[in-house]
């Protein structure tokens, strides 16, 4: 999917001003509302825009402890374990990975004891061989996509 300069400007607005109306976005960009809506629809259809919900803070929800749990899985059980992880509410994300382990999860917990309880639940899942946990101390770069969007936009502008 090629993202051009206008797409980049649209994505920037969606990131920086997520609660603005389509009409206001069109006014800011100086384009017709229909043009803007068609672009947004295409970006959604092509999988560039994958959601529109708010970004929530696990800490503000009472889960300030953040850990990354590597999970080693018995061969042939990766899908089964992956499906079981979806039933653990404290798991925010899970990825299949290369390197040390088979899965990497991001876990939010109320405190260290709660984190230990979550890890014990993970160890008991059928197909889990072992886990290795790393705790986050401080967020250094918050989740962001705007620099990537701008980089893609610059690349699109120079390739023409």
PDB file of C-alpha atoms in Angstrom:
ATOM      1  CA  UNK A   1       0.000   0.000   0.000  1.00  0.00           C
ATOM      2  CA  UNK A   2       1.540   3.287  -1.074  1.00  0.00           C
ATOM      3  CA  UNK A   3       1.082   6.167   1.349  1.00  0.00           C
ATOM      4  CA  UNK A   4       1.430   9.542  -0.339  1.00  0.00           C
ATOM      5  CA  UNK A   5       1.939  13.041   1.095  1.00  0.00           C
ATOM      6  CA  UNK A   6      -1.799  13.672   1.573  1.00  0.00           C
ATOM      7  CA  UNK A   7      -2.232  10.314   3.332  1.00  0.00           C
ATOM      8  CA  UNK A   8       0.639  11.299   5.628  1.00  0.00           C
ATOM      9  CA  UNK A   9      -1.045  14.613   6.460  1.00  0.00           C
ATOM     10  CA  UNK A  10      -4.317  12.786   7.153  1.00  0.00           C
ATOM     11  CA  UNK A  11      -2.607  10.223   9.398  1.00  0.00           C
ATOM     12  CA  UNK A  12      -0.790  12.996  11.277  1.00  0.00           C
ATOM     13  CA  UNK A  13      -4.112  14.700  12.031  1.00  0.00           C
ATOM     14  CA  UNK A  14      -5.719  11.421  13.115  1.00  0.00           C
ATOM     15  CA  UNK A  15      -2.825  10.805  15.522  1.00  0.00           C
ATOM     16  CA  UNK A  16      -2.509  14.360  16.852  1.00  0.00           C
ATOM     17  CA  UNK A  17      -6.218  15.252  16.981  1.00  0.00           C
ATOM     18  CA  UNK A  18      -8.114  11.940  17.299  1.00  0.00           C
ATOM     19  CA  UNK A  19     -11.362  13.519  18.514  1.00  0.00           C
ATOM     20  CA  UNK A  20     -11.795  15.967  15.639  1.00  0.00           C
ATOM     21  CA  UNK A  21     -14.615  15.500  13.141  1.00  0.00           C
ATOM     22  CA  UNK A  22     -14.108  14.495   9.514  1.00  0.00           C
ATOM     23  CA  UNK A  23     -15.557  17.859   8.507  1.00  0.00           C
ATOM     24  CA  UNK A  24     -12.938  19.687  10.591  1.00  0.00           C
ATOM     25  CA  UNK A  25     -10.117  17.499   9.259  1.00  0.00           C
ATOM     26  CA  UNK A  26     -11.210  18.377   5.707  1.00  0.00           C
ATOM     27  CA  UNK A  27     -11.258  22.071   6.572  1.00  0.00           C
ATOM     28  CA  UNK A  28      -7.770  21.922   8.125  1.00  0.00           C
ATOM     29  CA  UNK A  29      -6.372  20.029   5.129  1.00  0.00           C
ATOM     30  CA  UNK A  30      -8.182  22.219   2.586  1.00  0.00           C
ATOM     31  CA  UNK A  31      -9.777  19.266   0.793  1.00  0.00           C
ATOM     32  CA  UNK A  32     -13.346  18.135   0.155  1.00  0.00           C
ATOM     33  CA  UNK A  33     -14.977  16.067   2.887  1.00  0.00           C
ATOM     34  CA  UNK A  34     -15.749  13.324   0.357  1.00  0.00           C
ATOM     35  CA  UNK A  35     -12.098  13.159  -0.697  1.00  0.00           C
ATOM     36  CA  UNK A  36     -11.009  12.881   2.915  1.00  0.00           C
ATOM     37  CA  UNK A  37     -13.567  10.182   3.704  1.00  0.00           C
ATOM     38  CA  UNK A  38     -12.536   8.184   0.610  1.00  0.00           C
ATOM     39  CA  UNK A  39      -8.888   8.379   1.702  1.00  0.00           C
ATOM     40  CA  UNK A  40      -9.709   7.289   5.262  1.00  0.00           C
ATOM     41  CA  UNK A  41     -11.853   4.420   3.944  1.00  0.00           C
ATOM     42  CA  UNK A  42      -8.974   3.273   1.690  1.00  0.00           C
ATOM     43  CA  UNK A  43      -6.456   3.502   4.551  1.00  0.00           C
ATOM     44  CA  UNK A  44      -8.774   1.360   6.684  1.00  0.00           C
ATOM     45  CA  UNK A  45      -9.454  -1.135   3.890  1.00  0.00           C
ATOM     46  CA  UNK A  46      -5.704  -1.477   3.201  1.00  0.00           C
ATOM     47  CA  UNK A  47      -4.980  -2.092   6.892  1.00  0.00           C
ATOM     48  CA  UNK A  48      -3.021   1.114   7.507  1.00  0.00           C
ATOM     49  CA  UNK A  49      -5.635   2.343   9.988  1.00  0.00           C
ATOM     50  CA  UNK A  50      -6.462  -0.586  12.248  1.00  0.00           C
ATOM     51  CA  UNK A  51      -8.533   1.037  14.970  1.00  0.00           C
ATOM     52  CA  UNK A  52      -9.943   4.253  16.324  1.00  0.00           C
ATOM     53  CA  UNK A  53     -10.317   3.621  20.047  1.00  0.00           C
ATOM     54  CA  UNK A  54      -8.656   5.529  22.859  1.00  0.00           C
ATOM     55  CA  UNK A  55      -5.182   4.601  24.101  1.00  0.00           C
ATOM     56  CA  UNK A  56      -5.612   3.525  27.724  1.00  0.00           C
ATOM     57  CA  UNK A  57      -3.088   3.541  30.549  1.00  0.00           C
ATOM     58  CA  UNK A  58      -2.808   0.214  32.406  1.00  0.00           C
ATOM     59  CA  UNK A  59      -1.276   2.146  35.338  1.00  0.00           C
ATOM     60  CA  UNK A  60      -4.324   4.439  35.555  1.00  0.00           C
ATOM     61  CA  UNK A  61      -6.482   1.286  35.507  1.00  0.00           C
ATOM     62  CA  UNK A  62      -4.675   0.078  38.653  1.00  0.00           C
ATOM     63  CA  UNK A  63      -2.021  -2.049  36.902  1.00  0.00           C
ATOM     64  CA  UNK A  64       1.230  -0.035  37.143  1.00  0.00           C
ATOM     65  CA  UNK A  65       3.615  -3.019  36.927  1.00  0.00           C
ATOM     66  CA  UNK A  66       4.678  -3.770  33.353  1.00  0.00           C
ATOM     67  CA  UNK A  67       6.591  -6.903  32.484  1.00  0.00           C
ATOM     68  CA  UNK A  68       7.661  -8.749  29.371  1.00  0.00           C
ATOM     69  CA  UNK A  69       7.279 -12.495  29.709  1.00  0.00           C
ATOM     70  CA  UNK A  70       9.085 -14.787  27.274  1.00  0.00           C
ATOM     71  CA  UNK A  71       7.356 -18.138  26.949  1.00  0.00           C
ATOM     72  CA  UNK A  72       8.976 -21.316  25.685  1.00  0.00           C
ATOM     73  CA  UNK A  73       6.430 -23.706  24.176  1.00  0.00           C
ATOM     74  CA  UNK A  74       6.495 -27.442  23.484  1.00  0.00           C
ATOM     75  CA  UNK A  75       6.897 -28.024  19.751  1.00  0.00           C
ATOM     76  CA  UNK A  76       3.584 -28.218  17.963  1.00  0.00           C
ATOM     77  CA  UNK A  77       1.659 -26.321  20.656  1.00  0.00           C
ATOM     78  CA  UNK A  78       2.286 -22.699  19.638  1.00  0.00           C
ATOM     79  CA  UNK A  79      -1.257 -22.024  18.370  1.00  0.00           C
ATOM     80  CA  UNK A  80      -2.821 -23.761  21.375  1.00  0.00           C
ATOM     81  CA  UNK A  81      -0.776 -21.679  23.836  1.00  0.00           C
ATOM     82  CA  UNK A  82      -1.375 -18.511  21.838  1.00  0.00           C
ATOM     83  CA  UNK A  83      -5.120 -19.089  22.014  1.00  0.00           C
ATOM     84  CA  UNK A  84      -4.916 -19.728  25.773  1.00  0.00           C
ATOM     85  CA  UNK A  85      -3.044 -16.440  26.301  1.00  0.00           C
ATOM     86  CA  UNK A  86      -6.038 -14.556  24.928  1.00  0.00           C
ATOM     87  CA  UNK A  87      -8.014 -15.709  27.980  1.00  0.00           C
ATOM     88  CA  UNK A  88      -5.573 -14.016  30.412  1.00  0.00           C
ATOM     89  CA  UNK A  89      -6.800 -10.421  30.863  1.00  0.00           C
ATOM     90  CA  UNK A  90      -3.458  -9.132  32.142  1.00  0.00           C
ATOM     91  CA  UNK A  91      -1.777  -9.994  28.834  1.00  0.00           C
ATOM     92  CA  UNK A  92      -1.877  -6.822  26.774  1.00  0.00           C
ATOM     93  CA  UNK A  93      -0.023  -8.195  23.737  1.00  0.00           C
ATOM     94  CA  UNK A  94       1.544 -11.452  22.611  1.00  0.00           C
ATOM     95  CA  UNK A  95       3.867 -12.108  19.695  1.00  0.00           C
ATOM     96  CA  UNK A  96       5.510 -15.170  18.144  1.00  0.00           C
ATOM     97  CA  UNK A  97       9.242 -14.459  18.143  1.00  0.00           C
ATOM     98  CA  UNK A  98      12.615 -15.801  17.108  1.00  0.00           C
ATOM     99  CA  UNK A  99      15.505 -16.126  19.514  1.00  0.00           C
ATOM    100  CA  UNK A 100      15.173 -17.023  23.189  1.00  0.00           C
ATOM    101  CA  UNK A 101      11.675 -18.374  23.467  1.00  0.00           C
ATOM    102  CA  UNK A 102       8.660 -18.822  21.241  1.00  0.00           C
ATOM    103  CA  UNK A 103       6.299 -16.105  22.471  1.00  0.00           C
ATOM    104  CA  UNK A 104       6.781 -12.664  23.957  1.00  0.00           C
ATOM    105  CA  UNK A 105       3.966 -11.177  26.016  1.00  0.00           C
ATOM    106  CA  UNK A 106       3.464  -7.773  27.568  1.00  0.00           C
ATOM    107  CA  UNK A 107       1.791  -8.160  30.951  1.00  0.00           C
ATOM    108  CA  UNK A 108       0.210  -5.512  33.203  1.00  0.00           C
ATOM    109  CA  UNK A 109      -0.166  -6.273  36.910  1.00  0.00           C
ATOM    110  CA  UNK A 110      -1.356  -4.528  40.086  1.00  0.00           C
ATOM    111  CA  UNK A 111       1.861  -5.291  41.970  1.00  0.00           C
ATOM    112  CA  UNK A 112       4.721  -7.785  42.050  1.00  0.00           C
ATOM    113  CA  UNK A 113       2.617 -10.415  43.819  1.00  0.00           C
ATOM    114  CA  UNK A 114      -0.078 -10.137  41.165  1.00  0.00           C
ATOM    115  CA  UNK A 115       2.595 -10.468  38.467  1.00  0.00           C
ATOM    116  CA  UNK A 116       3.826 -13.649  40.129  1.00  0.00           C
ATOM    117  CA  UNK A 117       0.240 -14.999  40.128  1.00  0.00           C
ATOM    118  CA  UNK A 118      -0.106 -14.256  36.393  1.00  0.00           C
ATOM    119  CA  UNK A 119       3.213 -15.962  35.656  1.00  0.00           C
ATOM    120  CA  UNK A 120       2.125 -19.014  37.676  1.00  0.00           C
ATOM    121  CA  UNK A 121      -1.065 -19.176  35.569  1.00  0.00           C
ATOM    122  CA  UNK A 122       1.056 -19.030  32.398  1.00  0.00           C
ATOM    123  CA  UNK A 123       3.368 -21.804  33.586  1.00  0.00           C
ATOM    124  CA  UNK A 124       0.340 -24.054  34.148  1.00  0.00           C
ATOM    125  CA  UNK A 125      -0.966 -23.683  30.584  1.00  0.00           C
ATOM    126  CA  UNK A 126      -0.696 -26.942  28.605  1.00  0.00           C
ATOM    127  CA  UNK A 127       2.267 -26.681  26.243  1.00  0.00           C
ATOM    128  CA  UNK A 128       4.238 -24.091  28.242  1.00  0.00           C
ATOM    129  CA  UNK A 129       7.728 -25.359  29.092  1.00  0.00           C
ATOM    130  CA  UNK A 130       9.136 -22.327  30.929  1.00  0.00           C
ATOM    131  CA  UNK A 131       8.933 -18.563  31.191  1.00  0.00           C
ATOM    132  CA  UNK A 132      11.459 -15.778  31.622  1.00  0.00           C
ATOM    133  CA  UNK A 133      10.289 -12.413  32.915  1.00  0.00           C
ATOM    134  CA  UNK A 134      11.767  -8.955  32.517  1.00  0.00           C
ATOM    135  CA  UNK A 135      10.200  -6.031  34.356  1.00  0.00           C
ATOM    136  CA  UNK A 136      10.017  -2.560  32.853  1.00  0.00           C
ATOM    137  CA  UNK A 137      11.463   0.124  35.096  1.00  0.00           C
ATOM    138  CA  UNK A 138      10.568   3.267  33.163  1.00  0.00           C
ATOM    139  CA  UNK A 139       9.100   4.011  29.760  1.00  0.00           C
ATOM    140  CA  UNK A 140      11.770   5.730  27.669  1.00  0.00           C
ATOM    141  CA  UNK A 141       9.925   6.066  24.363  1.00  0.00           C
ATOM    142  CA  UNK A 142       6.140   5.920  24.610  1.00  0.00           C
ATOM    143  CA  UNK A 143       4.161   4.015  21.998  1.00  0.00           C
ATOM    144  CA  UNK A 144       4.227   6.160  18.901  1.00  0.00           C
ATOM    145  CA  UNK A 145       3.734   5.934  15.173  1.00  0.00           C
ATOM    146  CA  UNK A 146       3.936   9.532  13.976  1.00  0.00           C
ATOM    147  CA  UNK A 147       7.723   9.465  13.322  1.00  0.00           C
ATOM    148  CA  UNK A 148       7.250   6.319  11.211  1.00  0.00           C
ATOM    149  CA  UNK A 149       4.303   7.882   9.332  1.00  0.00           C
ATOM    150  CA  UNK A 150       6.370  10.984   8.614  1.00  0.00           C
ATOM    151  CA  UNK A 151       9.310   8.861   7.443  1.00  0.00           C
ATOM    152  CA  UNK A 152       7.054   6.917   5.072  1.00  0.00           C
ATOM    153  CA  UNK A 153       5.555  10.211   3.849  1.00  0.00           C
ATOM    154  CA  UNK A 154       9.026  11.650   3.158  1.00  0.00           C
ATOM    155  CA  UNK A 155       9.987   8.511   1.266  1.00  0.00           C
ATOM    156  CA  UNK A 156       6.801   8.707  -0.810  1.00  0.00           C
ATOM    157  CA  UNK A 157       7.527  12.355  -1.633  1.00  0.00           C
ATOM    158  CA  UNK A 158      11.066  11.614  -2.837  1.00  0.00           C
ATOM    159  CA  UNK A 159      10.171   8.591  -4.963  1.00  0.00           C
ATOM    160  CA  UNK A 160       8.050  10.560  -7.374  1.00  0.00           C
TER     161      UNK A 160
END
